[in-house]
Coordinates of C-alpha atoms and ligand atoms in Angstrom, one line a residue:
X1 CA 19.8 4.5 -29.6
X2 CA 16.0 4.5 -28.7
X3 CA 15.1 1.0 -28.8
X4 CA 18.0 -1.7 -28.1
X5 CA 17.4 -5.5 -28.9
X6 CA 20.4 -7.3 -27.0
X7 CA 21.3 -10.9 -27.7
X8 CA 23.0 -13.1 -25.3
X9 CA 22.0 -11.1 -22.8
X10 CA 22.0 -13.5 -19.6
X11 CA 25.6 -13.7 -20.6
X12 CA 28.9 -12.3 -19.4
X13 CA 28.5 -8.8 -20.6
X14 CA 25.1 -8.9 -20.6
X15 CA 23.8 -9.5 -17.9
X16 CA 25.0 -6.2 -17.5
X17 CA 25.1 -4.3 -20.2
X18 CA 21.4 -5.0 -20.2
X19 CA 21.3 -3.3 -16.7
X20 CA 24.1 -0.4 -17.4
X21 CA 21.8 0.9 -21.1
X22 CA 18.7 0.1 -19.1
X23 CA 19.9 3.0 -16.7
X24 CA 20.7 5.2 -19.5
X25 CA 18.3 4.7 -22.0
X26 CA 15.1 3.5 -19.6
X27 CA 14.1 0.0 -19.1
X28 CA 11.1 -0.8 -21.5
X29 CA 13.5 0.8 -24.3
X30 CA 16.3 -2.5 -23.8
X31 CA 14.6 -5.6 -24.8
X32 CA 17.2 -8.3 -23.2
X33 CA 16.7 -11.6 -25.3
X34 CA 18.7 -15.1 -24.6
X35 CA 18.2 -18.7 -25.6
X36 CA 17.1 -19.5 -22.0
X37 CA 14.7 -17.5 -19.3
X38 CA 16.5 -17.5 -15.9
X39 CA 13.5 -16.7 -13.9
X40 CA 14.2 -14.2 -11.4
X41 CA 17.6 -12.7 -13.4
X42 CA 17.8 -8.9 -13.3
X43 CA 18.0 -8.5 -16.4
X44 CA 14.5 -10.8 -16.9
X45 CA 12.3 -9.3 -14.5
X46 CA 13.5 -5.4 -15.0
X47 CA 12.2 -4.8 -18.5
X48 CA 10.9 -6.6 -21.4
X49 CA 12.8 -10.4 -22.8
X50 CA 12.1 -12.5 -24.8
X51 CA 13.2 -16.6 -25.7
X52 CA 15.7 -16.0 -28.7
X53 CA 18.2 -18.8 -30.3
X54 CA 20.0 -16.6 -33.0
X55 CA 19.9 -19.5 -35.3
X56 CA 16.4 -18.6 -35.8
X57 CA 16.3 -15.8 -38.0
X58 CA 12.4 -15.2 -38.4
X59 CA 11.9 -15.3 -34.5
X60 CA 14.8 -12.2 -34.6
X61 CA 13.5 -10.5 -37.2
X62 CA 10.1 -11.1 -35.0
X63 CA 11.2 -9.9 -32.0
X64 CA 13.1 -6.9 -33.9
X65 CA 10.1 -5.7 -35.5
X66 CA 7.7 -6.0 -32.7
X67 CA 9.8 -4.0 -30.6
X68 CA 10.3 -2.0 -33.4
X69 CA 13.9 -1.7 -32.7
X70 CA 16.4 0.7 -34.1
X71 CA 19.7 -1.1 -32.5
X72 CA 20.9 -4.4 -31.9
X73 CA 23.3 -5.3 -29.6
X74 CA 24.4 -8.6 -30.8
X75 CA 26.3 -10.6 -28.1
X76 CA 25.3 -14.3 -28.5
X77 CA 28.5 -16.5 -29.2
X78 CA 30.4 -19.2 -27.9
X79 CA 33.9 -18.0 -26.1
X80 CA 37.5 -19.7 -27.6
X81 CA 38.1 -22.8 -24.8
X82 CA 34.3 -24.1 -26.6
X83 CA 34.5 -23.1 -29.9
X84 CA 37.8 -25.0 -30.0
X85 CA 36.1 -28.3 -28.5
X86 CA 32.8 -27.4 -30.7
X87 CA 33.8 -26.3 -33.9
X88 CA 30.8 -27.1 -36.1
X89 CA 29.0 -25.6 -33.8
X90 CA 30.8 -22.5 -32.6
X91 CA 31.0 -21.8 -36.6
X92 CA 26.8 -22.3 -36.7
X93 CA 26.4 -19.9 -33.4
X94 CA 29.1 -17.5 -34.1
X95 CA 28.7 -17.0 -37.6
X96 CA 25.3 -17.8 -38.3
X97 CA 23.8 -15.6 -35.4
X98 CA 25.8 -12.7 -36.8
X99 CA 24.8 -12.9 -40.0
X100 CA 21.0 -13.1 -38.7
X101 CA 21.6 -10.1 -37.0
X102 CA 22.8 -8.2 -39.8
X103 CA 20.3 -9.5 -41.7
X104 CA 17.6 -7.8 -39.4
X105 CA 19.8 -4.6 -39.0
X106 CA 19.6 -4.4 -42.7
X107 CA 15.8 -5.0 -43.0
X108 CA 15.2 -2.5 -40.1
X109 CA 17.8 0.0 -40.7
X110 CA 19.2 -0.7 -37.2
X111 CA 22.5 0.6 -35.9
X112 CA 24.8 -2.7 -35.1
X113 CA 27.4 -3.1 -32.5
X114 CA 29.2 -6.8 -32.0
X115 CA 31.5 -7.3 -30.1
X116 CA 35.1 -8.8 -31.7
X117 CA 38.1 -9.8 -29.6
X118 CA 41.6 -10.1 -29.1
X119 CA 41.0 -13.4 -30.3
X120 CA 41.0 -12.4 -33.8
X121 CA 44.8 -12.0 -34.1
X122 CA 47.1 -15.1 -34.1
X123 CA 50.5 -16.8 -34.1
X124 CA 52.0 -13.8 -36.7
X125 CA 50.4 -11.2 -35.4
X126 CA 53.2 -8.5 -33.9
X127 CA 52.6 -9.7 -30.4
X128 CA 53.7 -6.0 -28.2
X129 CA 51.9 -3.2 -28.6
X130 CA 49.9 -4.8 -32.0
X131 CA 48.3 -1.9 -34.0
X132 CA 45.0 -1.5 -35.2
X133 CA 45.3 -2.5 -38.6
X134 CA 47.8 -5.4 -38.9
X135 CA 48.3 -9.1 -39.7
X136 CA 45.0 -11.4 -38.7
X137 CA 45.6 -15.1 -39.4
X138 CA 43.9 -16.5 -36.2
X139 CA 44.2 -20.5 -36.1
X140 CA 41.4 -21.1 -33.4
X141 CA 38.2 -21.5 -34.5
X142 CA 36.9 -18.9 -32.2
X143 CA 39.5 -16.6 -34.1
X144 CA 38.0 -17.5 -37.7
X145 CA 34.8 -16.4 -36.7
X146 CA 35.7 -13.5 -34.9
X147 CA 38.0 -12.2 -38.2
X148 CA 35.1 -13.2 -40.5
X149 CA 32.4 -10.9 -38.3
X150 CA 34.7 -8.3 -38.7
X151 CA 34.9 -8.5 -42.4
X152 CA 31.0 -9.3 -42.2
X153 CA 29.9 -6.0 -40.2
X154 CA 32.6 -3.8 -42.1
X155 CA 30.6 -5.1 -46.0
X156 CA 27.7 -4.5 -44.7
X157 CA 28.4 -1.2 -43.5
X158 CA 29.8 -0.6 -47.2
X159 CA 27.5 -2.4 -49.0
X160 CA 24.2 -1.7 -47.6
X161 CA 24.8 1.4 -45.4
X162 CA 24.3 -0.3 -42.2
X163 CA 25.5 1.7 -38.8
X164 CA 28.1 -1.7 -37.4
X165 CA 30.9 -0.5 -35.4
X166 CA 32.8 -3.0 -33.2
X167 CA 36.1 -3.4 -31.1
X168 CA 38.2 -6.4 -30.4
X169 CA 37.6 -6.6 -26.6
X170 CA 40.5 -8.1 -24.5
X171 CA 39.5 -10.6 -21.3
X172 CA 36.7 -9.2 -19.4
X173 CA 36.7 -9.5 -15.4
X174 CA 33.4 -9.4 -13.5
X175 CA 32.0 -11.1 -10.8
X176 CA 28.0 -10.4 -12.0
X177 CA 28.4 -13.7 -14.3
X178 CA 30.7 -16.2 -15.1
X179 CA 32.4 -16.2 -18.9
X180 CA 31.2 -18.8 -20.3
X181 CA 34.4 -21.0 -21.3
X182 CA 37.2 -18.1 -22.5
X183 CA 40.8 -18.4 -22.6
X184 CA 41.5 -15.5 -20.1
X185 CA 38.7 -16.9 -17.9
X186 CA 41.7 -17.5 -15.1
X187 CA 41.6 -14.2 -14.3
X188 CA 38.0 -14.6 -13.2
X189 CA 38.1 -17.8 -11.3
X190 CA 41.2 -16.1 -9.3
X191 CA 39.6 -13.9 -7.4
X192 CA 36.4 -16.6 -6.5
X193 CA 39.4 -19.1 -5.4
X194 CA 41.5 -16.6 -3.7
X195 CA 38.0 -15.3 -1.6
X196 CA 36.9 -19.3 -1.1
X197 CA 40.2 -20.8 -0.6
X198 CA 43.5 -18.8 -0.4
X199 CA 44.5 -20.6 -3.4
X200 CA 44.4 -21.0 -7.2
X201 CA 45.7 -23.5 -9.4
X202 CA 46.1 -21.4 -12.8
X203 CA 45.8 -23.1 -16.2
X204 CA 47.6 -20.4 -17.9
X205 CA 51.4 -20.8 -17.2
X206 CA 53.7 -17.7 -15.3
X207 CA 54.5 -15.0 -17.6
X208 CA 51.7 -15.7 -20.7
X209 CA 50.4 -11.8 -20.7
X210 CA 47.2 -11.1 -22.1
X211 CA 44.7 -8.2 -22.8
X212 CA 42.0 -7.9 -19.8
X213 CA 39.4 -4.9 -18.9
X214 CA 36.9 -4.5 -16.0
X215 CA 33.1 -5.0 -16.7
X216 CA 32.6 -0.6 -16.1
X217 CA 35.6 -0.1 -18.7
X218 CA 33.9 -2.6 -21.3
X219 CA 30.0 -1.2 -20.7
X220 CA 31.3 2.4 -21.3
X221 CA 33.4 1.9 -24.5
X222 CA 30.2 0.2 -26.1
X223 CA 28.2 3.1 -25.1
X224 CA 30.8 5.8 -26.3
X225 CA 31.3 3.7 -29.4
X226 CA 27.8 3.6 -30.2
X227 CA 27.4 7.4 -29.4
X228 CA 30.0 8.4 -31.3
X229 CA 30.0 10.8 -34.4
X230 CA 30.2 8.1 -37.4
X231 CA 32.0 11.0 -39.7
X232 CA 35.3 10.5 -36.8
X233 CA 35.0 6.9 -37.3
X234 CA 37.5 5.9 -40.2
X235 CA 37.8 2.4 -38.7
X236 CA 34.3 0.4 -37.7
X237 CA 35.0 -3.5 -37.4
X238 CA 36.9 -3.8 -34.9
X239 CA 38.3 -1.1 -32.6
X240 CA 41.7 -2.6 -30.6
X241 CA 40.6 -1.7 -27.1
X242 CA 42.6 -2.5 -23.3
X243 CA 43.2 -1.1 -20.0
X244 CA 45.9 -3.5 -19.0
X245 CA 48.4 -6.2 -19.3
X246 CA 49.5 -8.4 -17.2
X247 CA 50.3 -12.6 -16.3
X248 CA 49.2 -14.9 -13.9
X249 CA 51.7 -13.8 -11.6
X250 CA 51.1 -10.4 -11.0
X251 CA 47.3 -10.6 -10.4
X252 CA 48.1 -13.0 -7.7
X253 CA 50.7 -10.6 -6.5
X254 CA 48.1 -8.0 -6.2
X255 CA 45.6 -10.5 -5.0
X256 CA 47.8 -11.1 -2.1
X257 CA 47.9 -7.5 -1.1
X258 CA 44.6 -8.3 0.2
X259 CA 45.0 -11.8 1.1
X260 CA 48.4 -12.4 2.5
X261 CA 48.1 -16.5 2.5
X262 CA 47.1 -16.5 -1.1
X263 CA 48.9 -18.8 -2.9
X264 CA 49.4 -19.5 -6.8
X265 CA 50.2 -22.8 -8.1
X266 CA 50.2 -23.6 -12.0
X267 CA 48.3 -26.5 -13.6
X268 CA 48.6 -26.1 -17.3
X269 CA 45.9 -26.6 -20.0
X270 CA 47.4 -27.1 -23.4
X271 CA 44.4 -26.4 -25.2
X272 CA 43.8 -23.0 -23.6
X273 CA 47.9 -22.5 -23.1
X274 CA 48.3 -22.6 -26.9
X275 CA 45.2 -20.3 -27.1
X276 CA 47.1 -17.6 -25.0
X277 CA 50.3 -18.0 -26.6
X278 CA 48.9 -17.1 -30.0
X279 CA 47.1 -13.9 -28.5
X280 CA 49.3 -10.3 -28.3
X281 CA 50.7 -9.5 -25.1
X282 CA 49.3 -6.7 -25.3
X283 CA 47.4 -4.4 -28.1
X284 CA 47.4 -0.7 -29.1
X285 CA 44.5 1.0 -28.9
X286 CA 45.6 4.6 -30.4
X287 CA 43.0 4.6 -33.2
X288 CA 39.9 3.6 -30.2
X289 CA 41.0 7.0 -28.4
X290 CA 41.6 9.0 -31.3
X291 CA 38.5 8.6 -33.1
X292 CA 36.2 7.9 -30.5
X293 CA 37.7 9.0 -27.5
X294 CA 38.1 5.5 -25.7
X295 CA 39.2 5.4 -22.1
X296 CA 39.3 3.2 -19.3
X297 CA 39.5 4.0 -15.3
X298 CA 40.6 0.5 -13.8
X299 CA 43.8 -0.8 -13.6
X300 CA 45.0 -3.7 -12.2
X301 CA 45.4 -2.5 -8.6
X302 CA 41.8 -1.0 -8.7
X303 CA 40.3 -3.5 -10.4
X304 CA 41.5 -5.9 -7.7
X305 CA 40.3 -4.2 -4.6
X306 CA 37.0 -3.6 -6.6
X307 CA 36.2 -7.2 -7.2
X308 CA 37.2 -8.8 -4.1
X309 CA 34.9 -6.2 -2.5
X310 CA 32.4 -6.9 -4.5
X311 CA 32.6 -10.5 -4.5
X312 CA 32.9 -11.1 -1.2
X313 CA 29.5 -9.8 -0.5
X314 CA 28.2 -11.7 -3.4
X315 CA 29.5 -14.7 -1.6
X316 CA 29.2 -13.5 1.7
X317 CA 32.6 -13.8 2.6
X318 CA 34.4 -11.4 4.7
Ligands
LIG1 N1 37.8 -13.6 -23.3 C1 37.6 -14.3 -24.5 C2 38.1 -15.7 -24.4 O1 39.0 -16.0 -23.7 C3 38.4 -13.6 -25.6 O2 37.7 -12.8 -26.3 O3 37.6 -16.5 -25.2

């Protein structure tokens, strides 16, 4: 990786992935590019970006070529709680951005890494400890489009030779940027509500477990990933990948190691409810360590002290 084209890059992850590959690989060599300038981001004013919609497929291949860029980084897509209220248009974003993408790392012989989720299993899926290759019958549209990019990236790796690798990412907690409308967002807005008010009103129920990982955990796998020797790879699109599992209840048990008046109360969305009951409990990630060496140093007790510290400068909160 020389020259890095990132998409959604004022997003969740990349507002600081941007930042993390910027440190590693130099800043004029990651071009950050979003559908919207935030004037005065980090990621904007460190190093080169440029206006992208990844509908636009001549503006990428544009961009691409003028940086003459040798990897994308394709993050642009709309998270599950959206792409189940805008279907039409999560299926346009989602699937049409990645296929622009490919379509550029094809043209430019550009090594290809997009992100996949634990969204792409469903209802059938063997819910504890679910392997790497198993049953993938999502029934969200954020889960159709995340199966179909796997599929995508894995053809054109056999079809045209290009370099995609991937993994299915579980939540991600940060407190740089917000997610942009997930299912396991909760476990986000916990910490801002515990630090603001003592209390959160959770919209996942007591006892739904899910997949999470903290922002350094995620950053480093895509690095490692996209380091990694391709002739250990035998799987590409999409690594399982975690560092923990746990429900709403234990996060604001550990929350309230720090903030003994925190209190949880529970306020149920069906919509996102339904989401999380048709997601693992928690995944196996065996094949990710194996053949790329994946590893993660948070948990959730580490995690937690991190964040709050880290957040309650960001909100200047003591
Ligand atoms: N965090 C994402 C979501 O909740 C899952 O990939 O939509």
């Amino acid at each position: 990786m020389k020259k890095i084209l990132v998409t959604g890059a004022l997003g969740q992850i990349g507002s600081e992935l941007v930042m993390h590959m910027r440190s590693i690989y130099g800043n004029d060599n990651v071009i950050a590019t979003d559908i919207r300038r935030i004037d005065g981001n980090v990621a904007v004013e460190s190093g080169p970006f440029e206006i992208l919609d990844v509908k636009d497929a001549k503006r990428m291949a544009e961009i691409a070529k003028q940086y003459n860029a040798d990897t994308i980084i394709h993050l642009a897509a709309l998270l599950s709680a959206v792409a189940e209220a805008k279907p039409v248009l999560a299926w346009d974003i989602n699937m049409g951005g990645l296929f622009n993408a490919l379509e550029v790392a094809r043209e430019l012989n550009c090594a290809f890494f997009t992100p996949s989720s634990i969204g792409a299993f469903g209802p059938s899926t063997p819910s504890v400890n679910t392997p790497q290759d198993t049953i993938q019958r999502p029934q969200t549209m954020y889960g159709v489009t995340k199966v179909s990019g796997e599929l995508l990236c894995d053809y054109y790796f056999k079809k045209f030779g290009v370099d995609t690798r991937g993994v299915r990412f579980p939540g991600l907690i940060s407190y740089e940027t917000l997610p942009g409308g997930g299912t396991t967002d909760y476990a986000v807005d916990i910490y801002y509500e515990a630090l603001k008010n003592h209390k959160y009103s959770s919209f996942i129920k007591q006892g739904t477990y899910m997949d999470m990982m903290y922002m350094p955990d995620a950053l480093n796998a895509i690095v490692t990933l996209m380091e990694a020797d391709p002739s250990k790879l035998v799987h590409r699109n999409a690594f399982n990948i975690t560092a923990m599992s746990f429900e709403p209840s234990q996060i604001a048990a550990e929350i309230k190691k720090h903030i003994k008046d925190f209190e949880i109360s529970y306020n149920v969305d069906p919509v996102r409810q339904a989401i999380a009951d048709s997601w693992p409990d928690s995944i196996d990630c065996t094949a990710a360590r194996q053949e790329w060496g994946f590893s993660s140093k948070y948990d959730l007790a580490s995690m937690t002290t991190d964040m709050l510290n880290k957040l309650s400068g960001k909100l200047n909160i003591k």
